[in-house]
mmCIF file of C-alpha atoms in Angstrom:
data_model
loop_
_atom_site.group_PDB
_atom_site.id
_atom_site.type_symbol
_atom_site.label_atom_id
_atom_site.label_comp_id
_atom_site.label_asym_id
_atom_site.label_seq_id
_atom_site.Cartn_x
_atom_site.Cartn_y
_atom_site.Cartn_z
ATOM 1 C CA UNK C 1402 25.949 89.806 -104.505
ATOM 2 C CA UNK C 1403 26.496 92.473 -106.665
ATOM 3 C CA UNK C 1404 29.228 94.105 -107.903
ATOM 4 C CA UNK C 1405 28.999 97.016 -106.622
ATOM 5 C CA UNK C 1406 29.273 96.114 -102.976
ATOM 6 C CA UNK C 1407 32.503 94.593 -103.511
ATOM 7 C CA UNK C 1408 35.689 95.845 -102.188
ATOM 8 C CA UNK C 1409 37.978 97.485 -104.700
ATOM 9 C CA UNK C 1410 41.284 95.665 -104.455
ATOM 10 C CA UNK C 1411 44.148 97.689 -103.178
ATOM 11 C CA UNK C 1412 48.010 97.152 -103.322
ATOM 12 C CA UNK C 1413 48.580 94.504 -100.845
ATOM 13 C CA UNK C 1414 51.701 94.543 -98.385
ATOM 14 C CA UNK C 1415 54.611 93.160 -98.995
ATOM 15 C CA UNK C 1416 54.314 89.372 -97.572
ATOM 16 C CA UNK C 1417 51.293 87.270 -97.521
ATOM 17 C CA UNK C 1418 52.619 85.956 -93.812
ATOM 18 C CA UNK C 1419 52.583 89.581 -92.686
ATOM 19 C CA UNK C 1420 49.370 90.805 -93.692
ATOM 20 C CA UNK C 1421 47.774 87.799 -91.966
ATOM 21 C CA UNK C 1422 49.582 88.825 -88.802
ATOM 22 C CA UNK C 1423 47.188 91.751 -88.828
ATOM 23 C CA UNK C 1424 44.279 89.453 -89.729
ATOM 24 C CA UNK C 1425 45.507 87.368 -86.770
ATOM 25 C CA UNK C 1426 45.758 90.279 -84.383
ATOM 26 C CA UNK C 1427 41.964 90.861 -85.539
ATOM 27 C CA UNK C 1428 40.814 87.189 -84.553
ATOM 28 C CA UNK C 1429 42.756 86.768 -81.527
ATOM 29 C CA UNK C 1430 41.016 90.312 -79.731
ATOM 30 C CA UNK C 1431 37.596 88.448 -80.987
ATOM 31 C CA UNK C 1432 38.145 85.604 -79.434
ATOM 32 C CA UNK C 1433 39.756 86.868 -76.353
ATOM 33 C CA UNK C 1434 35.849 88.753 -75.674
ATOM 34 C CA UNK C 1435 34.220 85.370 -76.434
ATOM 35 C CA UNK C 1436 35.784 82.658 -75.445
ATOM 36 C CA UNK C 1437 33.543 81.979 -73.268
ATOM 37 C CA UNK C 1438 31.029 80.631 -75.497
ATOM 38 C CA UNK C 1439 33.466 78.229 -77.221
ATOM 39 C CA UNK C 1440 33.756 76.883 -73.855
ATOM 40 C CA UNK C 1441 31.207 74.301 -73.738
ATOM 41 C CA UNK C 1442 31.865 72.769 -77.437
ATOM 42 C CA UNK C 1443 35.406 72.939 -77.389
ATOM 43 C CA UNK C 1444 36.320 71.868 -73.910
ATOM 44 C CA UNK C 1445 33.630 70.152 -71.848
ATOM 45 C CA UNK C 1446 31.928 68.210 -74.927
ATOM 46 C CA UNK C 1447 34.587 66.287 -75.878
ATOM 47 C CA UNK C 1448 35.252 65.017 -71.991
ATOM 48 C CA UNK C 1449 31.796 64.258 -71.807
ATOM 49 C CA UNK C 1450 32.006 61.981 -74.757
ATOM 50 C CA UNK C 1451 35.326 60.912 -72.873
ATOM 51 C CA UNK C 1452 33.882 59.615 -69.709
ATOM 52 C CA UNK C 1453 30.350 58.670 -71.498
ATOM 53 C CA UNK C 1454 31.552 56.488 -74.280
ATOM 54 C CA UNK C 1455 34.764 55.750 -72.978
ATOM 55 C CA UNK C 1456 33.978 54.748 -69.119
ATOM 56 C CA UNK C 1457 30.206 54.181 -69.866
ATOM 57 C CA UNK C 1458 30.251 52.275 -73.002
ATOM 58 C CA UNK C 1459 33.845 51.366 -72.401
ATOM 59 C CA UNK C 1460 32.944 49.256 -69.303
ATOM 60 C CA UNK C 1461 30.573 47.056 -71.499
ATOM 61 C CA UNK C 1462 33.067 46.401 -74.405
ATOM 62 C CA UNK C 1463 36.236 45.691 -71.868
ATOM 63 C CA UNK C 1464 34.337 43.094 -69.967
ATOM 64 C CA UNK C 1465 32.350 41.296 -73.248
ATOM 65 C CA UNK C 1466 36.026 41.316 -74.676
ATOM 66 C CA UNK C 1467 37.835 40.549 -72.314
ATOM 67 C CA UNK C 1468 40.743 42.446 -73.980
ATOM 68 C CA UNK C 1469 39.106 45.826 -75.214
ATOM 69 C CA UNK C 1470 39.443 47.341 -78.939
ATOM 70 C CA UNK C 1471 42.361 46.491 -80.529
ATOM 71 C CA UNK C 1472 44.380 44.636 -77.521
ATOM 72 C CA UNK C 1473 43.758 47.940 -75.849
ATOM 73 C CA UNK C 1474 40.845 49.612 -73.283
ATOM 74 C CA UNK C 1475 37.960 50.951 -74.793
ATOM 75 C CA UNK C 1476 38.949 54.391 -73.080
ATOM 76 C CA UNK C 1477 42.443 54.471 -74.616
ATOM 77 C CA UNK C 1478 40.991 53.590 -77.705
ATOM 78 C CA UNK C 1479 38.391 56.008 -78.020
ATOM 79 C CA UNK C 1480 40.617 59.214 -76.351
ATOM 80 C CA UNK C 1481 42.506 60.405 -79.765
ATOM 81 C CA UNK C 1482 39.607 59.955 -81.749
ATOM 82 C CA UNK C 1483 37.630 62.292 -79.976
ATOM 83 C CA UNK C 1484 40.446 64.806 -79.748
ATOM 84 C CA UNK C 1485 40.836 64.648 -83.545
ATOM 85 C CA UNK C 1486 37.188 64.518 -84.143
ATOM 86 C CA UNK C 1487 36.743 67.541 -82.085
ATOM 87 C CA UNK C 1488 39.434 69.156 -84.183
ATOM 88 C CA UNK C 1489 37.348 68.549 -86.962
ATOM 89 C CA UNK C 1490 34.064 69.753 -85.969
ATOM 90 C CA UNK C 1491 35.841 73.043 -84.629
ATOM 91 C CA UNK C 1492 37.437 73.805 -87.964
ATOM 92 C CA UNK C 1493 34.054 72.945 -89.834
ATOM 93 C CA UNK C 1494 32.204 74.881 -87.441
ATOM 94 C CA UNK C 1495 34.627 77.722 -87.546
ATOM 95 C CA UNK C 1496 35.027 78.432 -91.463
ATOM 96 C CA UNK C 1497 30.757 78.216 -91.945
ATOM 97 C CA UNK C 1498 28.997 80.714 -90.090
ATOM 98 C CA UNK C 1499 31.712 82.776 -88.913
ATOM 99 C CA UNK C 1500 32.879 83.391 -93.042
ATOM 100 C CA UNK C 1501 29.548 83.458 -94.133
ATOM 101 C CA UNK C 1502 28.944 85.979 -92.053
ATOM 102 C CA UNK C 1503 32.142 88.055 -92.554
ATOM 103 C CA UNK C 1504 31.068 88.551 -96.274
ATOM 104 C CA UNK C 1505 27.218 88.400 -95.813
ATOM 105 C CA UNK C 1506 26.666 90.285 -92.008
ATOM 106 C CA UNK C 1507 28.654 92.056 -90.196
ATOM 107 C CA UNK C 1508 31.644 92.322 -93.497
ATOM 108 C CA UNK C 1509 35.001 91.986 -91.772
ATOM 109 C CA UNK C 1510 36.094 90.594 -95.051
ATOM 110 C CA UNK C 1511 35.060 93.700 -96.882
ATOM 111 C CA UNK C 1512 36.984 96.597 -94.284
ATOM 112 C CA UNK C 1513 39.922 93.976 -94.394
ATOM 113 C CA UNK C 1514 40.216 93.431 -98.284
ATOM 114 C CA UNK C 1515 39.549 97.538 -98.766
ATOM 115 C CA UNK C 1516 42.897 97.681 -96.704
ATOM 116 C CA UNK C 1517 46.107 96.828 -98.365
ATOM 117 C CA UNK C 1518 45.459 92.938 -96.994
ATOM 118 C CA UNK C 1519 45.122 89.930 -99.717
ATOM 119 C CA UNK C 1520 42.501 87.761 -99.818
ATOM 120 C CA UNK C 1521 45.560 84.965 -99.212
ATOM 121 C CA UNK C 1522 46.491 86.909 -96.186
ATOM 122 C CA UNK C 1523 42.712 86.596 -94.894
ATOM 123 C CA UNK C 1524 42.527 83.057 -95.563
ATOM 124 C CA UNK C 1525 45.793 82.374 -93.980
ATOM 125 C CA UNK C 1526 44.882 84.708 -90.820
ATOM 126 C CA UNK C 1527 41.423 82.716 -90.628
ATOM 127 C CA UNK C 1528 43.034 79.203 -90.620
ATOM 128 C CA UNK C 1529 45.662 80.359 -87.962
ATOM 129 C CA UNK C 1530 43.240 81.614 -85.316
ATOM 130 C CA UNK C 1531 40.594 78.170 -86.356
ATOM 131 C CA UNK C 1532 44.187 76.018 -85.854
ATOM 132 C CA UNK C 1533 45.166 77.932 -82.163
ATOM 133 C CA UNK C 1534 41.217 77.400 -80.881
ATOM 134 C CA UNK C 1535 42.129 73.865 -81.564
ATOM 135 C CA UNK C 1536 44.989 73.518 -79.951
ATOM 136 C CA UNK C 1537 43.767 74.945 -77.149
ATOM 137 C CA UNK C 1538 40.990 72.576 -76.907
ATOM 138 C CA UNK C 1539 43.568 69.696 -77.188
ATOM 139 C CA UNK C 1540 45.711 70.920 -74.567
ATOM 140 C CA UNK C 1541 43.101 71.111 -71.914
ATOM 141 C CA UNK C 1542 41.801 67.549 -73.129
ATOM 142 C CA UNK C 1543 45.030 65.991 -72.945
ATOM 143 C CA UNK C 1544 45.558 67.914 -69.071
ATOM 144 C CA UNK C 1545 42.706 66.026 -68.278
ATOM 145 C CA UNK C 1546 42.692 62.756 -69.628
ATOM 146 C CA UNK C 1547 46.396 61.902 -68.863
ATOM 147 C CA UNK C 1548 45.130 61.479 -64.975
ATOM 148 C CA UNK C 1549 42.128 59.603 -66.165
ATOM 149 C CA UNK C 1550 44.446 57.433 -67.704
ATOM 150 C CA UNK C 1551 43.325 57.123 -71.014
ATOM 151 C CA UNK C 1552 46.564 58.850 -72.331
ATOM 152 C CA UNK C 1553 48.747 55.717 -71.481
ATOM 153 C CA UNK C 1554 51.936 57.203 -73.590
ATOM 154 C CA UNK C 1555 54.127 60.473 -72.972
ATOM 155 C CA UNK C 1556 54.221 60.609 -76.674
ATOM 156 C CA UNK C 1557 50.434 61.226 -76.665
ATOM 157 C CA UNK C 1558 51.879 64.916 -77.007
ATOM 158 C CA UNK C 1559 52.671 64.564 -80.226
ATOM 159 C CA UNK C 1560 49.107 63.757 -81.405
ATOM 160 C CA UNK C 1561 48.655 67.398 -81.105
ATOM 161 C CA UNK C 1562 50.666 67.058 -84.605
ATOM 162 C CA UNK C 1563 47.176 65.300 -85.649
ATOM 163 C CA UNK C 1564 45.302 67.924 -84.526
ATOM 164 C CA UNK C 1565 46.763 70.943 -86.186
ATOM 165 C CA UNK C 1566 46.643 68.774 -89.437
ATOM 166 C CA UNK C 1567 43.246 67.886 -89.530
ATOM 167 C CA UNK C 1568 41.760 71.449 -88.432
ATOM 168 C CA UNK C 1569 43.848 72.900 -91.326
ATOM 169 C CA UNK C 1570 42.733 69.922 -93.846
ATOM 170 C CA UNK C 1571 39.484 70.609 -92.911
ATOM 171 C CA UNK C 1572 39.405 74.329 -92.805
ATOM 172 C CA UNK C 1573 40.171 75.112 -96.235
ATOM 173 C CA UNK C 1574 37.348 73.224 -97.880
ATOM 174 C CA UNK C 1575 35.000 73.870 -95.432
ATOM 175 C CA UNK C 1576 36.326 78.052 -96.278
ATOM 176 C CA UNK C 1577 35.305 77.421 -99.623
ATOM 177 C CA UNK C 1578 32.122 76.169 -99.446
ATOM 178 C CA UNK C 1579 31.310 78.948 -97.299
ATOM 179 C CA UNK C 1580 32.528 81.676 -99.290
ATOM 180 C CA UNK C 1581 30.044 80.488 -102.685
ATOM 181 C CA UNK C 1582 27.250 80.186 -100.379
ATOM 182 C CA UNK C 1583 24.612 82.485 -100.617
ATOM 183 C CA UNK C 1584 22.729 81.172 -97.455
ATOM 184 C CA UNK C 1585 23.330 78.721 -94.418
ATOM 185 C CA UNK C 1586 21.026 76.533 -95.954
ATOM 186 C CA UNK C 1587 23.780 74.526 -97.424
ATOM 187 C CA UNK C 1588 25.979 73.939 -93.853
ATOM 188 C CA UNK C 1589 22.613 72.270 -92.526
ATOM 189 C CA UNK C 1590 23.296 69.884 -95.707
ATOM 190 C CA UNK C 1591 27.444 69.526 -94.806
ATOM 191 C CA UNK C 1592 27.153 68.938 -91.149
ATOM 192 C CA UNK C 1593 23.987 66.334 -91.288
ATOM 193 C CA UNK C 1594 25.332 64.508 -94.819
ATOM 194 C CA UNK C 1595 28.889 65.207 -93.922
ATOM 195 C CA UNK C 1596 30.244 65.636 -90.966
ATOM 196 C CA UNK C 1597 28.210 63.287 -88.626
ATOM 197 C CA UNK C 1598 28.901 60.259 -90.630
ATOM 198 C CA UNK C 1599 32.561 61.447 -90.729
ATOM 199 C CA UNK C 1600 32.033 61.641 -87.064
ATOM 200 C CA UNK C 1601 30.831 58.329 -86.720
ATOM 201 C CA UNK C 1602 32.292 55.908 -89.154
ATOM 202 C CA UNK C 1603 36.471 57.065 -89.355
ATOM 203 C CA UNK C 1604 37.644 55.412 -86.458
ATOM 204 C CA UNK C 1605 36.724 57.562 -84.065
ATOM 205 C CA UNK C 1606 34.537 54.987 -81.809
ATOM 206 C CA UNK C 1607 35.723 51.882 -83.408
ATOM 207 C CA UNK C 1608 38.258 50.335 -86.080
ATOM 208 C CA UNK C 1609 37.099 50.493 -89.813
ATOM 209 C CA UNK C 1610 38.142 47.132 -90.240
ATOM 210 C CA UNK C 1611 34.589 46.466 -88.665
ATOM 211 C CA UNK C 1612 32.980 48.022 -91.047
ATOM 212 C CA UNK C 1613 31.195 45.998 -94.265
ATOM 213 C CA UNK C 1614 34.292 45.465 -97.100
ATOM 214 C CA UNK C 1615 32.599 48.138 -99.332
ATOM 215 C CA UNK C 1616 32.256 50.724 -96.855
ATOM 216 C CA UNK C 1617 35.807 51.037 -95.452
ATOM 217 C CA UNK C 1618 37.623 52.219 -98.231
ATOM 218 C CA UNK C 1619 34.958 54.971 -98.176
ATOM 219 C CA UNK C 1620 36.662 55.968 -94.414
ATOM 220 C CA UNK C 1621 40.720 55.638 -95.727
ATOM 221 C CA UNK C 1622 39.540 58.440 -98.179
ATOM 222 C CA UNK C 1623 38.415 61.273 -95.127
ATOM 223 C CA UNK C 1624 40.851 62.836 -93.536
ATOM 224 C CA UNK C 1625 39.550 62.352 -90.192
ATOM 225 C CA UNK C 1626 40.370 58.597 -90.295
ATOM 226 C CA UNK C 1627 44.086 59.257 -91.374
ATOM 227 C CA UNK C 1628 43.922 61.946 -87.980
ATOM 228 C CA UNK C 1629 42.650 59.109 -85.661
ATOM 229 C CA UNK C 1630 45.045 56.885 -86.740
ATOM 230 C CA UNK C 1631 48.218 59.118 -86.251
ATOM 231 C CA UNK C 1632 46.873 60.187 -82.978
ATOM 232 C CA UNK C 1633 46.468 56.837 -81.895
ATOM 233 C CA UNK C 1634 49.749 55.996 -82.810
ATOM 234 C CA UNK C 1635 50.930 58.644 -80.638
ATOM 235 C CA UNK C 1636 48.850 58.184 -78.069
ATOM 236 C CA UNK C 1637 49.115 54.491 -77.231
ATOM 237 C CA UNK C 1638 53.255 54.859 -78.189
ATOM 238 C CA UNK C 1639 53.324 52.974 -80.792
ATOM 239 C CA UNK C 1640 55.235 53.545 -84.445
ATOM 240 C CA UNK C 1641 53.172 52.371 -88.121
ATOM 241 C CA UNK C 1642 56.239 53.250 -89.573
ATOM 242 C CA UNK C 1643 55.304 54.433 -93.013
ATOM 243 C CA UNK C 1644 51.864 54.332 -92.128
ATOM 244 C CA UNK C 1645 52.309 57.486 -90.084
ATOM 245 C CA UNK C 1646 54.206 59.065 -93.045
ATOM 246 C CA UNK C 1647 51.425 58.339 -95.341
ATOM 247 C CA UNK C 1648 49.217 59.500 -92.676
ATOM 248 C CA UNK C 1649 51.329 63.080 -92.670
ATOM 249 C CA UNK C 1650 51.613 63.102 -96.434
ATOM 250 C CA UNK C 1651 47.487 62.660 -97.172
ATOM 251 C CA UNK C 1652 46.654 65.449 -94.670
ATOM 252 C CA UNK C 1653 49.122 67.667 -96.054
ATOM 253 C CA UNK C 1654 47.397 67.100 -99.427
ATOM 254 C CA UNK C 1655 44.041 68.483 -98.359
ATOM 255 C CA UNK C 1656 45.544 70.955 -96.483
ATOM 256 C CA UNK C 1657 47.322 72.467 -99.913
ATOM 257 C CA UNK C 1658 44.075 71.571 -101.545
ATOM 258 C CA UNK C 1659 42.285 73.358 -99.068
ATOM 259 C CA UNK C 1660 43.944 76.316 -99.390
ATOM 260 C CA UNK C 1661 43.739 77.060 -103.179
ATOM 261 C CA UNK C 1662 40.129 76.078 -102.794
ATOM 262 C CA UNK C 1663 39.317 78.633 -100.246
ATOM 263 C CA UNK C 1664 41.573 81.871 -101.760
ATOM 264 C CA UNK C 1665 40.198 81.106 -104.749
ATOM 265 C CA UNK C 1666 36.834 81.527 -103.479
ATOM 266 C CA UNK C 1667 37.192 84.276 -101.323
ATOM 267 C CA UNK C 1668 38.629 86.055 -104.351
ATOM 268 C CA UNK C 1669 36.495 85.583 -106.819
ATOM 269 C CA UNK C 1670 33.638 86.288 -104.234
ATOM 270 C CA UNK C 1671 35.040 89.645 -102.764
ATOM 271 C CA UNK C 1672 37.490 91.000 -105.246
ATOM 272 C CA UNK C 1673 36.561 93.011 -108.430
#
């Protein structure tokens, strides 16, 4: 991109946190007009994977077991992972196409940074709206799959704690990445080399501990494992104790990671 079809920085308002609000504002009217197409990946996906793996596959493992996964049903087992999971792929999904696109496309991010809005106050506004889809997804999951019984614990409300954390650990990196990209040719290389094996081998369907010795300090590294876990803590009602703190503390790091990642980015991308 050249230079010349950059936006010319202006004075920014007063307050990162209020400037976003207006980024925010912008988000929230999108997504009120097309919700409807989020529908299928952020709600009924995940319950499909709920009653497929955890009812279909679940009957298989409870009855060769005799016990389940962990001392617990398959079902129970297998609930927070796919909440947190789906957490993950929304915030992936969210900060590719939709910020490639912003600067590329249609240029939101070029109207918004010609206004007196920071490129923090975009970032921030874009992780907000990517963290409130999320919840929203997690909230009808959790509506659903308390009656289905694979929610045993009232605390399972608090792995919505999990959720925000890994949709904002995984939004900022996944911000950045998009931002330096000068196609979608690399996202084809970050979901398939990424986030499917993320998908597959942090916990979500089974413990890491099953994994080969080599391979599963690979899965403590990715956040999504460290999401699982918390949520399944909170889920099933059950305390690690520091665990859970490290747990808090590791997400936390890639969310501040995240974040000077993605400004950085965006700035050096958009801003003379």
């Amino acid at each position: 991109m050249s230079t010349v079809e950059r936006p010319v920085e202006v004075p920014a308002e007063p307050g990162v946190v209020r400037s976003a609000g207006r980024v925010l504002a912008y988000h929230l009217t999108v997504w009120r007009r097309t919700w409807r197409g989020m529908a299928f990946s952020g709600f009924v996906s995940p319950l499909l994977y709920l009653g497929a793996m955890g009812y279909g596959l679940g009957s298989l493992v409870d009855g060769s077991t005799g016990q389940g996964v962990d001392g617990v049903p398959y079902v129970q087992f297998i609930a927070p992972g796919v909440l947190v999971a789906t957490a993950m792929q929304h915030a992936v999904g969210a900060s590719s196409y939709p910020v490639l696109g912003s600067i590329k496309w249609s240029r939101q991010y070029h109207a918004m940074l010609a206004s007196p809005v920071s490129s923090q106050a975009v970032v921030l506004g874009h992780a907000v709206i990517t963290v409130l889809q999320s919840l929203a997804f997690a909230v009808v999951f959790l509506v659903v799959a308390v009656p289905l019984r694979a929610i045993p614990s009232a605390w399972g409300v608090l792995s919505l704690l999990a959720v925000v954390l890994v949709t904002a650990a995984y939004t900022g990196p996944m911000f950045a990445v998009a931002a330096r990209a000068e196609s979608d040719v690399s996202f084809t290389l970050v979901f398939r080399l990424v986030l499917i094996p993320m998908f597959l081998f942090s916990g979500t369907f089974f413990p890491v501990s099953q994994l080969p010795d080599w391979l599963e300090p690979l899965a403590w590294v990715v956040p999504l494992w460290h999401g699982s876990s918390l949520a399944r803590d909170a889920t099933l009602g059950t305390w690690s104790g520091w665990a859970d703190v490290g747990h808090v503390a590791y997400l936390l790091v890639w969310v501040a990671a995240g974040w000077v990642l993605a400004t950085r980015a965006l700035r050096r991308r958009m801003v003379v």
